[in-house]
Tab-separated table of C-alpha atoms in Angstrom:
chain	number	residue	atom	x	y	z
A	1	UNK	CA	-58.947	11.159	137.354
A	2	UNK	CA	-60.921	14.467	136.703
A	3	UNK	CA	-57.796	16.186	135.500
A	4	UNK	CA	-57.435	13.270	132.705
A	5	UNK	CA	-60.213	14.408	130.724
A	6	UNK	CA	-59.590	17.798	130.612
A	7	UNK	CA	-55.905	17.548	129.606
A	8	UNK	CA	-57.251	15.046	126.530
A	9	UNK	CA	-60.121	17.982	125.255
A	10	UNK	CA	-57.589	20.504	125.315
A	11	UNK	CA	-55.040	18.013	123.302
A	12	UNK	CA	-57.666	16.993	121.123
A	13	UNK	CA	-57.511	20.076	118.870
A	14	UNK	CA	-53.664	20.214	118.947
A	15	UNK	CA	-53.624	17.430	115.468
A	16	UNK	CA	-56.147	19.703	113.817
A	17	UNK	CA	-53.640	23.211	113.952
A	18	UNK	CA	-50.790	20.501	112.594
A	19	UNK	CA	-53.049	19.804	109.658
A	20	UNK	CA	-53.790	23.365	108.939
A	21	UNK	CA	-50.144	23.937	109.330
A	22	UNK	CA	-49.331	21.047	107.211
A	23	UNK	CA	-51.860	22.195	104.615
A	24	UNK	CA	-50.014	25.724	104.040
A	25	UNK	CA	-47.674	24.153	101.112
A	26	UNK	CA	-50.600	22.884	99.487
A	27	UNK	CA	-51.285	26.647	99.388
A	28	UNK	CA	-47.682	27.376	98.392
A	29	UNK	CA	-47.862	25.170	95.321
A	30	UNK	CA	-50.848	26.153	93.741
A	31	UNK	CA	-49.127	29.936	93.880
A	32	UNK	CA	-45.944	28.033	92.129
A	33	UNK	CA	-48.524	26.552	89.877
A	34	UNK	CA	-49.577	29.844	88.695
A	35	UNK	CA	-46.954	30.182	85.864
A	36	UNK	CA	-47.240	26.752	84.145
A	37	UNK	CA	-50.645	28.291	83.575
A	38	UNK	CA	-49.314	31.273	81.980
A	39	UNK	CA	-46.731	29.538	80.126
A	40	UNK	CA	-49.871	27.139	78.383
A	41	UNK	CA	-51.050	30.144	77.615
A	42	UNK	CA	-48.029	31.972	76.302
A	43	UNK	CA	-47.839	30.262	72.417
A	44	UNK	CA	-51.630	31.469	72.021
A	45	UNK	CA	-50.775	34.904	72.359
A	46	UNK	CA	-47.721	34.380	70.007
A	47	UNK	CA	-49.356	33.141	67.424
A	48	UNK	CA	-51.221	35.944	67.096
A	49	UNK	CA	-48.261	37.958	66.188
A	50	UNK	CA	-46.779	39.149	63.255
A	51	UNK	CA	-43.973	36.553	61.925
A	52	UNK	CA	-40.279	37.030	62.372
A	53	UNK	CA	-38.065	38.072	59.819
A	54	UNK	CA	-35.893	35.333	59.847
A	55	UNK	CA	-39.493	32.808	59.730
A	56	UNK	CA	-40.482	34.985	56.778
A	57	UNK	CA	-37.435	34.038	54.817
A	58	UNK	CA	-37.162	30.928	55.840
A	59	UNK	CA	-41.069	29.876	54.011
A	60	UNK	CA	-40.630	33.025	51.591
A	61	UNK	CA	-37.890	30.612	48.971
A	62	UNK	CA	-38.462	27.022	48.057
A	63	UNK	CA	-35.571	25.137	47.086
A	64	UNK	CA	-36.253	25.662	43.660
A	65	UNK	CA	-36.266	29.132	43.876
A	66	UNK	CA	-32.926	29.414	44.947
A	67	UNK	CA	-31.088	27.055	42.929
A	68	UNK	CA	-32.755	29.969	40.254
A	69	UNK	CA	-31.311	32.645	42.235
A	70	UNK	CA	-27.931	30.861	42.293
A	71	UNK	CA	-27.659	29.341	39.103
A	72	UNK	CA	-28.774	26.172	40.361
A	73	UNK	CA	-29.620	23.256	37.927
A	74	UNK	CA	-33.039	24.040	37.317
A	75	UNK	CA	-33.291	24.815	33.087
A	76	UNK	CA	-34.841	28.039	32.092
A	77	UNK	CA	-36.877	27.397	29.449
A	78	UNK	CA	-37.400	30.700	27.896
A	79	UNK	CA	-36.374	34.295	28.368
A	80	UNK	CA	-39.837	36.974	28.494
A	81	UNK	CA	-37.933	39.947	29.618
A	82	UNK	CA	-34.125	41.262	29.562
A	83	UNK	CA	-33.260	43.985	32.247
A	84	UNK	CA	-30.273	45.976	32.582
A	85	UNK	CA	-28.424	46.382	35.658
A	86	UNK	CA	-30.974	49.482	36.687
A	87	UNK	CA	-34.267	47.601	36.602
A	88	UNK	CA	-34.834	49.178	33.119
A	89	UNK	CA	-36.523	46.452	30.629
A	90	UNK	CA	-34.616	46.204	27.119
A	91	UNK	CA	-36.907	47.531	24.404
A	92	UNK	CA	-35.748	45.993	21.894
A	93	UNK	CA	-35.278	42.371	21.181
A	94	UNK	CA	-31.953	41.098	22.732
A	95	UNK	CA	-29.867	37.908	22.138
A	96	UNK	CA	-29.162	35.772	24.727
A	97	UNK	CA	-25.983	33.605	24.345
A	98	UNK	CA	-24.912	31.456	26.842
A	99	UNK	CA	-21.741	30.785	28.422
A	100	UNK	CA	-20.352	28.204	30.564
A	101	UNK	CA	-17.925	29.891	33.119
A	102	UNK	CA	-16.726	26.167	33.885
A	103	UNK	CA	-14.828	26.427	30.445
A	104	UNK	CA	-13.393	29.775	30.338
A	105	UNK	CA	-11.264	30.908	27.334
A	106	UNK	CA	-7.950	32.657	27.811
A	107	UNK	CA	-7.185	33.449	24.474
A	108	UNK	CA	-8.450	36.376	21.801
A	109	UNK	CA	-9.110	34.498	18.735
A	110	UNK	CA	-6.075	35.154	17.178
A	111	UNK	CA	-4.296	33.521	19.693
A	112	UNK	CA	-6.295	30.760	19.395
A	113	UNK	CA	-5.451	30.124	15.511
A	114	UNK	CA	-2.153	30.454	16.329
A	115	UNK	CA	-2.164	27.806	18.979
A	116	UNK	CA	-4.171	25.517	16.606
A	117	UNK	CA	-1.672	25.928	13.460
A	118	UNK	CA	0.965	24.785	16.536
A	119	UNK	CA	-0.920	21.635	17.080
A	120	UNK	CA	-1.495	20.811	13.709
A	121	UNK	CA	2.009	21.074	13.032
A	122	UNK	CA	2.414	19.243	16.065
A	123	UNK	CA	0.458	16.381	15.201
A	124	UNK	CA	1.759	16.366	11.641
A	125	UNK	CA	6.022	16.232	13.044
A	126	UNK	CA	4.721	13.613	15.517
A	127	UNK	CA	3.183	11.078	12.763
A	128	UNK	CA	6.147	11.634	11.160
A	129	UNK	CA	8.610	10.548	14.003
A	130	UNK	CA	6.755	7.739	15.460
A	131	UNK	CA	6.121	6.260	11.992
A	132	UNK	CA	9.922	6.090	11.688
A	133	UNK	CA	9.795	5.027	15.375
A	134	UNK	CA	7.357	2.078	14.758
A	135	UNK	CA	8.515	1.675	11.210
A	136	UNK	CA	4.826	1.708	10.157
A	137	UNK	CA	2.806	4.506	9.088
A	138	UNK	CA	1.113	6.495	11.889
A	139	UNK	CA	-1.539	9.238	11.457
A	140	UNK	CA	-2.542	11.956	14.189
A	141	UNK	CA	-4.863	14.831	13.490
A	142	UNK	CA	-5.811	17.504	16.169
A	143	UNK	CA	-9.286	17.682	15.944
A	144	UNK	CA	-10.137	19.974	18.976
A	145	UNK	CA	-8.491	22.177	21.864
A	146	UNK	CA	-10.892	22.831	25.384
A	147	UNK	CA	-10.474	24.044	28.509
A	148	UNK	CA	-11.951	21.976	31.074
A	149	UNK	CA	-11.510	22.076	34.664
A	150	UNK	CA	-8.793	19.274	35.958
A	151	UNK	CA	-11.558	17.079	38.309
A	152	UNK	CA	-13.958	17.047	34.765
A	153	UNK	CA	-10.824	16.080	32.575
A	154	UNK	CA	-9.968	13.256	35.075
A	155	UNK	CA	-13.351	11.950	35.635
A	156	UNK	CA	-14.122	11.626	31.721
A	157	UNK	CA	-10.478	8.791	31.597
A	158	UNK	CA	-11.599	5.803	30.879
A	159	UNK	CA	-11.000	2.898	32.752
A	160	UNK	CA	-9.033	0.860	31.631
A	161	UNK	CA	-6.337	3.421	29.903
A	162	UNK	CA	-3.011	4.229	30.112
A	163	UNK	CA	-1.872	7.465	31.660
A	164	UNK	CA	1.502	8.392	31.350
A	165	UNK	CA	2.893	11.277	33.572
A	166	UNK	CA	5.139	13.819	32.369
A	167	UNK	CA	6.689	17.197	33.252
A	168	UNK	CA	8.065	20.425	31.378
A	169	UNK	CA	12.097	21.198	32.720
A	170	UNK	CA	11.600	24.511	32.209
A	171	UNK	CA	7.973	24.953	33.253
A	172	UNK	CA	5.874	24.217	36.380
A	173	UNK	CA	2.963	21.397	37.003
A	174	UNK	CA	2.588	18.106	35.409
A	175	UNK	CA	0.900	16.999	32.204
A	176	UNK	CA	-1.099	14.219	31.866
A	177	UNK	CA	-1.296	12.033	28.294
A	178	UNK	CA	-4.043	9.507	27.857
A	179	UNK	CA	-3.757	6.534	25.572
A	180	UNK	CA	-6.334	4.141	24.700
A	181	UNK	CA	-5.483	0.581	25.896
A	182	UNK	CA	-6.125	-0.561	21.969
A	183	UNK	CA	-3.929	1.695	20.476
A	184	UNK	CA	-1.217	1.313	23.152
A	185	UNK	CA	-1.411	-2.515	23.289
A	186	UNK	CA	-1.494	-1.721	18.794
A	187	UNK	CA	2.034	0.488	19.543
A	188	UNK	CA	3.830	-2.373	21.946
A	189	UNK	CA	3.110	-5.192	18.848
A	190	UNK	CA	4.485	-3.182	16.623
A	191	UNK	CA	7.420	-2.220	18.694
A	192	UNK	CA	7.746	-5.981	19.183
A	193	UNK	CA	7.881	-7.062	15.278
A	194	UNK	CA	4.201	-7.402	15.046
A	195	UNK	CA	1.502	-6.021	12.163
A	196	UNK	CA	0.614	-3.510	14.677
A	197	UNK	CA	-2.620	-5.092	16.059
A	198	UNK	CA	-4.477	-5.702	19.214
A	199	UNK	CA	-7.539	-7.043	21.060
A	200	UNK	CA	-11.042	-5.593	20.244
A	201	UNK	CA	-11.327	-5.610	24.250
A	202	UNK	CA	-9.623	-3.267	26.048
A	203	UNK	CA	-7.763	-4.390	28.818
A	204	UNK	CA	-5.074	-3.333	31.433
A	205	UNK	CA	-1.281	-3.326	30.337
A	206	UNK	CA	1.200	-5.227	31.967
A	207	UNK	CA	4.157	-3.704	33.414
A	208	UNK	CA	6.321	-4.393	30.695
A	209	UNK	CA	3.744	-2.914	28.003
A	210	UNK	CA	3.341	0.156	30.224
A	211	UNK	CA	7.115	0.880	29.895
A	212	UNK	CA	7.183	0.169	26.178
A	213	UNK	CA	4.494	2.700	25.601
A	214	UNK	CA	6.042	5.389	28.005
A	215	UNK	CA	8.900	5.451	25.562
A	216	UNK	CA	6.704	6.353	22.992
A	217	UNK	CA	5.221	8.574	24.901
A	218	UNK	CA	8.260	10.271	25.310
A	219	UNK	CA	8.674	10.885	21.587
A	220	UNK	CA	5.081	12.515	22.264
A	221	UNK	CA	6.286	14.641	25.152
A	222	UNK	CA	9.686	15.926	23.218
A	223	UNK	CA	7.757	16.558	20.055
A	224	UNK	CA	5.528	19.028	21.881
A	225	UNK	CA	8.255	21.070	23.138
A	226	UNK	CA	9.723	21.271	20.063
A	227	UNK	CA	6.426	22.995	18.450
A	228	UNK	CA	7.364	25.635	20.590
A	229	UNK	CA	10.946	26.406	19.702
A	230	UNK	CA	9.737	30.192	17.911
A	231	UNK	CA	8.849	31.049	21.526
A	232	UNK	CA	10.678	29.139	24.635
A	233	UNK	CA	13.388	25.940	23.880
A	234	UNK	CA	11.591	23.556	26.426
A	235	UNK	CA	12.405	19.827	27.016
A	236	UNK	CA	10.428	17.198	28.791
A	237	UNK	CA	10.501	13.937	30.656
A	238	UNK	CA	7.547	10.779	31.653
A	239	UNK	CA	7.849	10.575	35.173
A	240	UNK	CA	4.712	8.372	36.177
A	241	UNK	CA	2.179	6.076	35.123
A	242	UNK	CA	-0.964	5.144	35.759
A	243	UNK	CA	-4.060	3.501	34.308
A	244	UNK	CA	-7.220	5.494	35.462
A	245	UNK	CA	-7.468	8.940	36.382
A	246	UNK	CA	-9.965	8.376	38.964
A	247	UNK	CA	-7.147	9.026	41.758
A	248	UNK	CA	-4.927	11.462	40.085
A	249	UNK	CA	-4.175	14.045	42.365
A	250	UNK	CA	-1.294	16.182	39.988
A	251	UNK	CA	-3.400	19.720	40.452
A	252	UNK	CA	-6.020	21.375	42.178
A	253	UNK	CA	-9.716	19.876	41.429
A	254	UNK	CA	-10.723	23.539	40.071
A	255	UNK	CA	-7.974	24.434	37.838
A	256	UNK	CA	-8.101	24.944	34.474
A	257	UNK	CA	-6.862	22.411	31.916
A	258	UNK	CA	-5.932	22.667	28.429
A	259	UNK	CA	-7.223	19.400	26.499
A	260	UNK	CA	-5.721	18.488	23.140
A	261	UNK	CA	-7.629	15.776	21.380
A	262	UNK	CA	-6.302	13.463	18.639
A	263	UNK	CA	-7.226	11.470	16.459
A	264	UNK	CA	-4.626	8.134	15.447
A	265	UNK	CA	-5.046	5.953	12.989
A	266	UNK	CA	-2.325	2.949	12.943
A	267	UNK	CA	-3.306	0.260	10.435
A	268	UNK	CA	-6.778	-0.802	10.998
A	269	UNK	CA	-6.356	0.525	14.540
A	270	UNK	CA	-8.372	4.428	14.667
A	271	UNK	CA	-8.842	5.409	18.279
A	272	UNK	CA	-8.041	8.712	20.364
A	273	UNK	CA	-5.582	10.255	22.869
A	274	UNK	CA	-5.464	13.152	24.932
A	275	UNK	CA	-3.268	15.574	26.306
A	276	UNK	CA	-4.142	17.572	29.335
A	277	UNK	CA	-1.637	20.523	30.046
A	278	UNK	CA	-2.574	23.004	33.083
A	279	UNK	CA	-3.055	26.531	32.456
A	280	UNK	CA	-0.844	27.669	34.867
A	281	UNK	CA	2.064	25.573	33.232
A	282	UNK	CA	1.690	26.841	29.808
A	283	UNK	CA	1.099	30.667	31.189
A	284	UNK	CA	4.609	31.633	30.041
A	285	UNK	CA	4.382	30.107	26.482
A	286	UNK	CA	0.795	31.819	26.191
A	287	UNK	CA	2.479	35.145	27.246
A	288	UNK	CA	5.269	35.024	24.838
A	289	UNK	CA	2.692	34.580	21.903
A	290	UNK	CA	0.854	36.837	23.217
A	291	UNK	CA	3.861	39.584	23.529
A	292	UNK	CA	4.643	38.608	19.975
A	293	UNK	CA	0.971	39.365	18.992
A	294	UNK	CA	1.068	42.450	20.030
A	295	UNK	CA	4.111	43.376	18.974
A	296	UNK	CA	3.624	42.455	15.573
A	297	UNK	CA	0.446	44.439	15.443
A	298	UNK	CA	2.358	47.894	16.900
A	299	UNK	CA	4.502	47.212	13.751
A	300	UNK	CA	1.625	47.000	11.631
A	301	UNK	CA	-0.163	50.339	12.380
A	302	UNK	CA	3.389	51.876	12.327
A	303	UNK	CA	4.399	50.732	9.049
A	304	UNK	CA	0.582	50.678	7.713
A	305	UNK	CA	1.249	47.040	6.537
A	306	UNK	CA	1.861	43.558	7.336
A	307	UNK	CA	5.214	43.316	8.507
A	308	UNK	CA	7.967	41.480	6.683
A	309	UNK	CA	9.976	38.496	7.325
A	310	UNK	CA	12.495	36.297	5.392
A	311	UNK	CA	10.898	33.476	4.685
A	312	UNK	CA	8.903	36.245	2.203
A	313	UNK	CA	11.977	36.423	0.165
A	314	UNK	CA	12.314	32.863	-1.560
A	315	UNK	CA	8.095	33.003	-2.498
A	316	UNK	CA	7.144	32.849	-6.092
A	317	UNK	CA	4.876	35.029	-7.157
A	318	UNK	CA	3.296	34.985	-10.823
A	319	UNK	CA	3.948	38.256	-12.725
A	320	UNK	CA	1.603	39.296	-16.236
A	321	UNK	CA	2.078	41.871	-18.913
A	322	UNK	CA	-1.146	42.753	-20.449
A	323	UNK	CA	-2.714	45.027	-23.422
A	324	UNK	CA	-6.256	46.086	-23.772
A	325	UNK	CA	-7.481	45.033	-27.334
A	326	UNK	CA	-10.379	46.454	-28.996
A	327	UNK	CA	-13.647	45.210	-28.275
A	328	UNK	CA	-15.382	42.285	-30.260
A	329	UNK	CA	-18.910	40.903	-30.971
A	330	UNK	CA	-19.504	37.258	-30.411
A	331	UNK	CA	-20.201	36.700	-33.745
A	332	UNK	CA	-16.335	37.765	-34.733
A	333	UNK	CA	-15.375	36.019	-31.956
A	334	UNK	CA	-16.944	32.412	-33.648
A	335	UNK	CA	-15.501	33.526	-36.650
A	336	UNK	CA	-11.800	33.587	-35.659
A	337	UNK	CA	-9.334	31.262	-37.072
A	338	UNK	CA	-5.824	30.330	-36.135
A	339	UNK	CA	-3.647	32.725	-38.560
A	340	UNK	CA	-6.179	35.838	-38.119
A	341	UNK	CA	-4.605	39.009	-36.674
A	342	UNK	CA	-5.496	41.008	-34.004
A	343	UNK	CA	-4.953	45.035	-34.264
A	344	UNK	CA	-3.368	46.386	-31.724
A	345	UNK	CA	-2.497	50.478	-32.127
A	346	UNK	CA	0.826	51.395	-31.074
A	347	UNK	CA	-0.288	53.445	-28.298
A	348	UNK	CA	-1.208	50.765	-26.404
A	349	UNK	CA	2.505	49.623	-26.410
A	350	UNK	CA	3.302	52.352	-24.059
A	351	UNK	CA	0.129	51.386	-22.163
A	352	UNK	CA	1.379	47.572	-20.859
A	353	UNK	CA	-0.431	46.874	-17.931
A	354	UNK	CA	2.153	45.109	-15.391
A	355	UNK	CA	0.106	42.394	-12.947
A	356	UNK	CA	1.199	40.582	-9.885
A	357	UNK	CA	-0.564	37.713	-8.778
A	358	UNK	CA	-3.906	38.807	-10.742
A	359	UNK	CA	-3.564	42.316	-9.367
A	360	UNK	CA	-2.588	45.433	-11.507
A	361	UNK	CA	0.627	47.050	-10.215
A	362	UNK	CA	2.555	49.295	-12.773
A	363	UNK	CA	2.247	50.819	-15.562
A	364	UNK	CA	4.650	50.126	-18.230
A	365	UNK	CA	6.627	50.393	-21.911
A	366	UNK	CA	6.855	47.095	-23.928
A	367	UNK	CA	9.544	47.047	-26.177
A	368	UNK	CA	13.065	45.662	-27.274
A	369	UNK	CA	16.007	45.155	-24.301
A	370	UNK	CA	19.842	43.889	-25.673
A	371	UNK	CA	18.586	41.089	-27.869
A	372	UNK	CA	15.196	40.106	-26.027
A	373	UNK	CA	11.621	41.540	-25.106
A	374	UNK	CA	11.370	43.892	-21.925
A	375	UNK	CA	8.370	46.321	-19.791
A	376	UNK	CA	10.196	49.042	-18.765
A	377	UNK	CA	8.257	50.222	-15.592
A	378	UNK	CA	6.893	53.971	-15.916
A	379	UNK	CA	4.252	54.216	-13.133
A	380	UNK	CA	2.986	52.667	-10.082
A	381	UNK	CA	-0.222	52.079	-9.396
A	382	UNK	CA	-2.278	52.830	-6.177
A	383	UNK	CA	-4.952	50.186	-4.921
């Protein structure tokens, strides 16, 4: 029984060393502890530091100030100071013109007039056809030529409209011709024995009205291929149809369309159409003028002059034979009666002044030829 108590006392302790021994990962985890404090303290020591240069740019631009950078849509309401492309400031006043690189221009101006006197002609043949077409009179003007980028030139059809589809043989891409819905519903009544009238309300054609106006808008398309005949012999067909533009898909959404507008008046009916042509399709038409420009101007600085063609020859031009007479006064003048003479000395026979169309040209000899009145030419005259 003594033996008991001892064994218990020195067992009694033996718990105690387990909970010291248990207690050593309390000791482990507050040294695993140790960097959640340092990483609480890591963003105050960061934001003591100097900002990176990525942050900087970030907060250095507003959204404003790069749609200025860019050429965003932000207006500019006045110009201060011009610089040129070395930081030097203009000293001098300088005009600012703007231009809009969403309609670019492909053509000198030369070219241009010469395009434009095409589509006049154009427009004036085409009234002409279609009035024998219609057997009513028909009136288009071309009242103006763009380039406009194809998504902006599709976007701006109205809805409803007819849209015919057509395509250059000889030439690449397809051309799209818009109609108003008045004036084509105007062209089917008239095809159909009518006065040539239709709704104030626009409204979609039926399928039979669509065809009827796609034949006249093939007269359309074969007139403007013939306007071309000095430079290519073209010929073109309507292949499609459609009535809004909205999912036209005939080119690439950033090409460059040329627009012809014009204006058609048929009986009380005035309204508009449109012709959109890409640039890439009428590239080699645009080349040949512009090969014929500049040929015709290496014949002009060799020659010194305009250079000449036929249809020249067959021109009338209004020739004069003149005489300087002496001077009057106005009161002699007042006094003159029909029956008073004139002197005139004989030297200023030999002294005719030959004039075409109001300019002076020769020098000349007026006197008697076979059994009529003559100016024998003596000298030319220099400009």
């Amino acid at each position: 029984m003594s033996d008991d108590p001892a064994s218990e006392e020195e067992e009694a302790p033996a718990p105690e060393e387990e909970e010291e021994e248990v207690s050593a990962p309390e000791e482990e985890e507050e040294e695993f502890s140790a960097p959640e404090e340092e990483e609480e303290e890591a963003p105050e020591v960061a934001s003591t530091a100097q900002p990176l240069p990525d942050e900087v740019g970030m907060e250095a631009f507003s959204q404003g100030d790069l749609d200025r950078l860019v050429g965003g849509a932000t207006p500019v309401e006045g110009v201060e100071s011009v610089f040129r492309h070395n930081g030097e400031l203009f000293d001098n006043e300088v005009e600012i013109l703007s231009f809009d690189f969403r309609n670019p221009v492909f053509l000198t101006d030369k070219e241009i007039n010469q395009v434009r006197a095409r589509n006049e002609k154009f427009a004036f043949y085409l009234g002409q056809n279609l009035s024998m077409e219609l057997r009513m009179n028909i009136d288009f003007a071309a009242t103006n030529i763009a380039v406009q980028q194809y998504a902006q030139f599709t976007h701006s059809i109205e809805s409803p409209s007819h849209v015919s589809l057509f395509k250059i043989n000889e030439l690449t891409g397809v051309g799209i011709m818009e109609i108003n819905p008045v004036l084509a519903l105007g062209m089917v009544d008239r095809a159909l024995g009518g006065k040539g009238v239709a709704g104030q309300e626009p409204r979609f054609l039926t399928a039979i009205e669509s065809t009827m106006v796609d034949d006249v808008a093939q007269v359309i398309v074969d007139e403007w291929c013939h306007q071309w005949d000095g430079y290519m012999e073209l010929s073109g067909q309507v292949i499609g149809q459609e009535t809004t533009g909205r999912f036209l898909q005939t080119s690439l959404h950033d090409s460059a369309v040329v627009v012809l507008t014009l204006d058609v008046s048929l009986g009380e009916i005035k309204e508009s159409m449109r012709i959109g042509i890409p640039y890439y399709t009428i590239t080699p038409i645009l080349t040949r003028i512009q090969e014929a420009t500049q040929k015709a101007n290496k014949a002009t600085d060799k020659e010194g002059g305009v250079p000449w063609k036929s249809t020249y020859n067959n021109i009338n031009v209004q020739v004069n034979s003149e005489w300087d007479l002496p001077e009057k006064n106005v009161q002699e003048l007042l006094e003159m009666q029909v029956g008073d003479f004139m002197e005139l000395s004989p030297s200023k026979v030999e002294e005719t002044r030959v004039r075409i169309a109001g300019k002076d040209c020769f020098l000349g000899e007026y006197g008697k030829e076979g059994e009529g009145m003559a100016v024998e030419i003596k000298e030319k005259l220099t400009s």
